CSV table of C-alpha atoms in Angstrom, one decimal:
chain,number,residue,atom,x,y,z
H,1,MET,CA,96.4,8.8,162.1
H,2,HIS,CA,99.7,10.6,161.5
H,3,VAL,CA,101.1,9.5,164.9
H,4,LEU,CA,99.9,6.0,164.3
H,5,HIS,CA,101.6,5.9,160.9
H,6,LYS,CA,104.9,7.0,162.6
H,7,VAL,CA,104.6,4.2,165.2
H,8,LEU,CA,103.8,1.6,162.6
H,9,LEU,CA,106.7,2.8,160.4
H,10,PHE,CA,109.1,2.6,163.4
H,11,HIS,CA,108.2,-1.0,164.1
H,12,VAL,CA,108.5,-2.0,160.5
H,13,LEU,CA,111.9,-0.5,160.3
H,14,LEU,CA,113.0,-2.0,163.6
H,15,TYR,CA,111.9,-5.6,163.1
H,16,LEU,CA,111.8,-6.0,159.3
H,17,GLY,CA,113.9,-3.2,157.8
H,18,GLN,CA,117.1,-4.4,159.4
H,19,ASN,CA,117.9,-6.4,156.2
H,20,ALA,CA,119.8,-3.3,155.2
H,21,LEU,CA,123.6,-3.7,155.4
H,22,GLY,CA,125.1,-4.5,158.8
H,23,SER,CA,127.2,-1.7,160.1
H,24,LYS,CA,131.1,0.1,159.5
H,25,ILE,CA,133.2,-0.5,162.6
H,26,ILE,CA,132.6,2.1,165.3
H,27,LYS,CA,135.6,3.4,167.4
H,28,GLY,CA,137.9,1.0,165.7
H,29,THR,CA,141.4,1.2,164.3
H,30,ASP,CA,143.1,0.2,161.1
H,31,ALA,CA,143.8,-3.5,161.1
H,32,LYS,CA,147.5,-4.5,161.0
H,33,LYS,CA,148.6,-5.6,157.6
H,34,LYS,CA,148.3,-9.4,157.0
H,35,SER,CA,146.7,-9.8,160.5
H,36,MET,CA,143.4,-11.0,159.1
H,37,ALA,CA,144.2,-13.0,156.0
H,38,TYR,CA,140.7,-14.6,156.2
H,39,MET,CA,138.7,-11.4,155.7
H,40,ALA,CA,136.6,-11.0,152.5
H,41,SER,CA,134.9,-8.1,151.0
H,42,VAL,CA,131.6,-9.2,149.4
H,43,GLN,CA,130.8,-7.1,146.4
H,44,ASN,CA,128.3,-6.4,143.6
H,45,SER,CA,128.8,-4.3,140.5
H,46,LYS,CA,128.9,-1.1,142.5
H,47,GLY,CA,131.6,-2.3,145.0
H,48,HIS,CA,131.6,-3.4,148.6
H,49,VAL,CA,128.3,-4.3,150.2
H,50,CYS,CA,129.1,-6.8,153.0
H,51,GLY,CA,131.9,-8.5,154.8
H,52,GLY,CA,132.7,-12.2,154.9
H,53,PHE,CA,135.4,-14.6,155.8
H,54,LEU,CA,137.2,-17.5,154.1
H,55,VAL,CA,136.5,-20.9,155.7
H,56,SER,CA,138.0,-23.2,153.1
H,57,LYS,CA,139.6,-22.9,149.6
H,58,ASP,CA,136.2,-23.0,148.1
H,59,PHE,CA,133.9,-21.1,150.4
H,60,VAL,CA,133.4,-17.7,152.1
H,61,MET,CA,130.9,-17.5,154.9
H,62,THR,CA,128.7,-14.4,155.3
H,63,ALA,CA,125.2,-13.3,156.3
H,64,ALA,CA,122.2,-14.5,154.4
H,65,HIS,CA,120.7,-11.0,154.3
H,66,CYS,CA,123.6,-9.9,152.2
H,67,ASP,CA,122.0,-11.8,149.3
H,68,SER,CA,119.5,-8.9,149.0
H,69,GLN,CA,122.4,-6.8,147.6
H,70,ASN,CA,122.9,-9.2,144.7
H,71,PRO,CA,126.6,-10.0,145.4
H,72,THR,CA,128.6,-11.3,142.4
H,73,SER,CA,132.2,-11.4,143.7
H,74,VAL,CA,134.5,-11.4,146.7
H,75,VAL,CA,137.8,-9.8,147.3
H,76,LEU,CA,140.4,-11.8,149.4
H,77,GLY,CA,143.9,-11.1,150.6
H,78,THR,CA,143.9,-7.4,151.0
H,79,HIS,CA,143.2,-4.9,153.8
H,80,SER,CA,142.7,-2.1,151.2
H,81,LEU,CA,139.8,-2.1,148.8
H,82,LYS,CA,141.9,0.1,146.5
H,83,ASN,CA,144.1,-2.9,146.0
H,84,VAL,CA,141.9,-5.2,143.9
H,85,ASN,CA,143.2,-7.3,141.0
H,86,ASP,CA,142.8,-10.7,139.4
H,87,GLY,CA,144.8,-12.3,142.2
H,88,THR,CA,142.5,-11.0,145.0
H,89,MET,CA,139.1,-11.2,143.3
H,90,ARG,CA,136.9,-14.3,142.9
H,91,TYR,CA,133.5,-14.5,141.3
H,92,ILE,CA,130.7,-16.1,143.2
H,93,LYS,CA,129.8,-19.4,141.5
H,94,LYS,CA,126.9,-20.3,143.9
H,95,LYS,CA,125.1,-18.8,146.9
H,96,CYS,CA,124.2,-21.3,149.6
H,97,LYS,CA,121.7,-19.5,151.8
H,98,HIS,CA,120.3,-21.2,154.8
H,99,PRO,CA,117.0,-22.7,153.7
H,100,ASP,CA,115.1,-21.4,156.8
H,101,TYR,CA,116.3,-17.8,156.4
H,102,ASP,CA,113.5,-15.2,155.9
H,103,THR,CA,114.4,-11.9,157.7
H,104,VAL,CA,117.2,-11.1,160.1
H,105,ILE,CA,114.7,-10.9,163.0
H,106,SER,CA,113.6,-14.4,162.3
H,107,GLY,CA,117.2,-15.7,162.5
H,108,ASN,CA,119.2,-18.3,160.4
H,109,ASP,CA,121.1,-15.4,159.0
H,110,ILE,CA,124.0,-17.4,157.5
H,111,MET,CA,125.2,-18.1,153.9
H,112,LEU,CA,128.1,-19.7,152.2
H,113,LEU,CA,129.5,-18.4,148.9
H,114,LYS,CA,131.1,-20.9,146.6
H,115,LEU,CA,134.1,-19.3,144.8
H,116,SER,CA,134.6,-19.6,141.0
H,117,ARG,CA,138.3,-20.4,141.7
H,118,LYS,CA,139.9,-21.9,144.7
H,119,ALA,CA,141.7,-19.4,147.0
H,120,CYS,CA,145.4,-19.7,146.8
H,121,LEU,CA,146.5,-20.4,150.3
H,122,GLY,CA,149.9,-20.0,151.8
H,123,LYS,CA,151.4,-20.4,155.3
H,124,LYS,CA,152.7,-16.8,155.2
H,125,GLY,CA,150.6,-15.6,152.3
H,126,PRO,CA,147.9,-12.9,152.2
H,127,ILE,CA,145.1,-15.4,152.0
H,128,LYS,CA,144.3,-17.9,154.7
H,129,PRO,CA,141.0,-19.4,156.1
H,130,ILE,CA,139.9,-18.9,159.7
H,131,LYS,CA,138.9,-21.7,162.0
H,132,ILE,CA,135.2,-22.1,162.7
H,133,PRO,CA,133.6,-24.2,165.4
H,134,SER,CA,133.5,-28.0,165.0
H,135,ASN,CA,131.5,-28.4,168.2
H,136,PRO,CA,128.8,-26.3,170.1
H,137,ILE,CA,130.5,-23.5,172.0
H,138,SER,CA,129.6,-21.3,175.0
H,139,LEU,CA,131.0,-17.8,175.3
H,140,LYS,CA,131.6,-16.2,178.7
H,141,GLU,CA,130.0,-12.9,179.6
H,142,LYS,CA,132.4,-10.0,179.2
H,143,GLN,CA,134.8,-12.2,177.2
H,144,MET,CA,136.6,-9.9,174.8
H,145,CYS,CA,136.3,-10.7,171.1
H,146,SER,CA,136.8,-8.6,167.9
H,147,VAL,CA,134.9,-7.6,164.8
H,148,ALA,CA,136.3,-6.2,161.6
H,149,GLY,CA,135.0,-4.8,158.4
H,150,TRP,CA,135.0,-2.1,155.8
H,151,GLY,CA,131.6,-0.7,156.9
H,152,ALA,CA,130.7,2.8,157.9
H,153,THR,CA,132.3,4.5,160.9
H,154,LYS,CA,129.2,6.4,161.9
H,155,THR,CA,125.4,6.2,161.5
H,156,ASN,CA,124.5,6.8,157.8
H,157,GLY,CA,128.1,7.0,156.9
H,158,SER,CA,129.9,5.5,153.9
H,159,SER,CA,132.0,2.3,153.7
H,160,VAL,CA,135.8,2.8,154.0
H,161,ASP,CA,138.7,1.5,152.0
H,162,GLU,CA,140.9,0.3,154.8
H,163,LEU,CA,139.9,-2.6,157.0
H,164,GLN,CA,138.9,-1.6,160.5
H,165,VAL,CA,138.9,-3.7,163.7
H,166,VAL,CA,137.6,-3.2,167.2
H,167,ASP,CA,137.5,-5.2,170.5
H,168,ILE,CA,134.1,-5.8,172.0
H,169,PRO,CA,132.7,-7.7,175.0
H,170,VAL,CA,130.3,-10.6,174.9
H,171,ILE,CA,127.0,-9.7,176.5
H,172,ASN,CA,124.9,-12.0,178.7
H,173,PRO,CA,122.1,-13.6,176.6
H,174,LYS,CA,119.4,-12.9,179.2
H,175,THR,CA,120.5,-9.2,179.4
H,176,CYS,CA,120.5,-9.0,175.7
H,177,GLN,CA,117.0,-10.5,175.3
H,178,THR,CA,115.7,-8.0,177.9
H,179,MET,CA,117.3,-5.1,176.1
H,180,TRP,CA,115.7,-6.2,172.9
H,181,ASN,CA,112.3,-6.7,174.6
H,182,ASP,CA,112.4,-10.5,174.0
H,183,LYS,CA,112.3,-10.1,170.3
H,184,LEU,CA,115.5,-11.8,169.4
H,185,PRO,CA,115.6,-15.0,167.3
H,186,ALA,CA,117.2,-18.2,168.5
H,187,ASN,CA,120.9,-19.0,167.9
H,188,VAL,CA,122.4,-15.6,168.2
H,189,VAL,CA,125.4,-14.1,170.1
H,190,CYS,CA,125.3,-10.6,171.6
H,191,ALA,CA,128.5,-8.5,171.7
H,192,GLY,CA,129.2,-4.8,171.7
H,193,GLY,CA,126.9,-1.8,171.3
H,194,TYR,CA,125.4,-2.0,174.8
H,195,GLY,CA,127.5,-0.7,177.6
H,196,THR,CA,130.3,0.4,175.2
H,197,ASN,CA,130.7,2.9,172.5
H,198,LYS,CA,132.2,0.3,170.2
H,199,GLY,CA,130.5,-2.1,167.7
H,200,PHE,CA,129.7,-2.6,164.0
H,201,CYS,CA,127.8,-0.5,161.5
H,202,GLN,CA,126.3,-0.6,158.0
H,203,GLY,CA,128.6,-2.4,155.6
H,204,ASP,CA,130.0,-4.7,158.2
H,205,SER,CA,127.3,-7.3,157.8
H,206,GLY,CA,128.5,-10.8,157.2
H,207,GLY,CA,131.9,-10.2,158.9
H,208,PRO,CA,133.2,-12.5,161.7
H,209,LEU,CA,133.0,-12.2,165.4
H,210,VAL,CA,136.5,-13.6,166.3
H,211,CYS,CA,137.2,-14.9,169.8
H,212,ASN,CA,140.5,-16.1,171.3
H,213,GLY,CA,142.1,-14.4,168.4
H,214,LYS,CA,141.7,-17.3,166.1
H,215,MET,CA,138.2,-18.6,165.7
H,216,ALA,CA,135.1,-17.1,164.0
H,217,VAL,CA,132.2,-17.7,166.3
H,218,GLY,CA,129.6,-15.3,165.0
H,219,ILE,CA,128.5,-13.5,161.9
H,220,VAL,CA,127.5,-9.8,161.9
H,221,SER,CA,123.7,-9.8,161.5
H,222,PHE,CA,121.9,-6.6,162.8
H,223,ASN,CA,121.8,-3.7,165.2
H,224,SER,CA,118.9,-1.5,166.3
H,225,ASN,CA,117.3,0.3,163.4
H,226,ASN,CA,120.7,0.7,161.7
H,227,ASN,CA,121.7,3.0,164.6
H,228,CYS,CA,125.5,2.9,165.2
H,229,ASP,CA,125.4,5.6,168.0
H,230,TYR,CA,126.5,3.3,170.8
H,231,PRO,CA,125.9,2.6,173.6
H,232,ASN,CA,122.3,1.5,173.0
H,233,VAL,CA,121.2,-2.1,172.6
H,234,PRO,CA,123.5,-5.0,172.0
H,235,ASN,CA,124.8,-5.9,168.5
H,236,ILE,CA,123.5,-9.2,167.2
H,237,TYR,CA,125.5,-12.0,165.5
H,238,THR,CA,124.5,-15.4,164.1
H,239,ASP,CA,125.9,-18.1,166.3
H,240,ILE,CA,127.9,-20.2,163.9
H,241,SER,CA,128.2,-23.2,166.2
H,242,LYS,CA,124.4,-23.7,166.0
H,243,PHE,CA,124.5,-24.5,162.3
H,244,LEU,CA,127.2,-27.2,162.3
H,245,PRO,CA,125.3,-30.0,160.5
H,246,TRP,CA,124.2,-27.6,157.7
H,247,PHE,CA,127.5,-26.0,156.8
H,248,LYS,CA,129.7,-29.2,157.5
H,249,LYS,CA,127.7,-31.0,154.8
H,250,ILE,CA,128.2,-28.2,152.3
H,251,LEU,CA,131.9,-27.9,153.0
H,252,LYS,CA,132.4,-31.6,152.6
H,253,LYS,CA,130.4,-32.0,149.4
H,254,LYS,CA,131.6,-28.6,148.1
H,255,GLN,CA,128.0,-27.9,146.9
H,256,CYS,CA,124.6,-27.0,148.2
């Protein structure tokens, strides 16, 4: 019975327990100042819990599973979480979680956060939205993209104050499904983790997978049992382009 308990516990953790925070960046470097003016730190009363990214003056996009951390605010326009003030912080007015989201392993891990105050944008300022897909996209295998965040730099590590970034390759969807024993949900992108020692870690959830240096195509969703000791299995991101009608309607009406 003891062995059976361990087996059952492992599967519960693997397939359901992944709602824990995404992951800090593994084998990354400090992001260049002002290079990612769209990055957002999603926070609760204790501080940083997830990443996110500004997609309009009114909304930050992140992962639906970050809602379990009871986020109340976002920090914009800074690479250092030590530099938080009234100009960089916005309260969350409303959380627009995808209606079909249940757990990360069931998919639809996407959420929009409506800000209490519009973000002050500037052509050369510290705050600027990132482009998101306006049409379905198809990524090429081994295409190099990047992921950034304030998450842990090792398994079971702590979040960091300085924004980290790392380049990672896109992984073939069929290879990814095989590595995950055909347990992946629909509408995901696989990149990093498998075949490289680079990827995301706990605290990076909700952050963007950025390709071509200018478009957010994925949202950090989950890794294997919160294990950031890569290479193992591919990291999983929500495919933003598969949710176009849902988020376009919200962004247009500015409500959900």
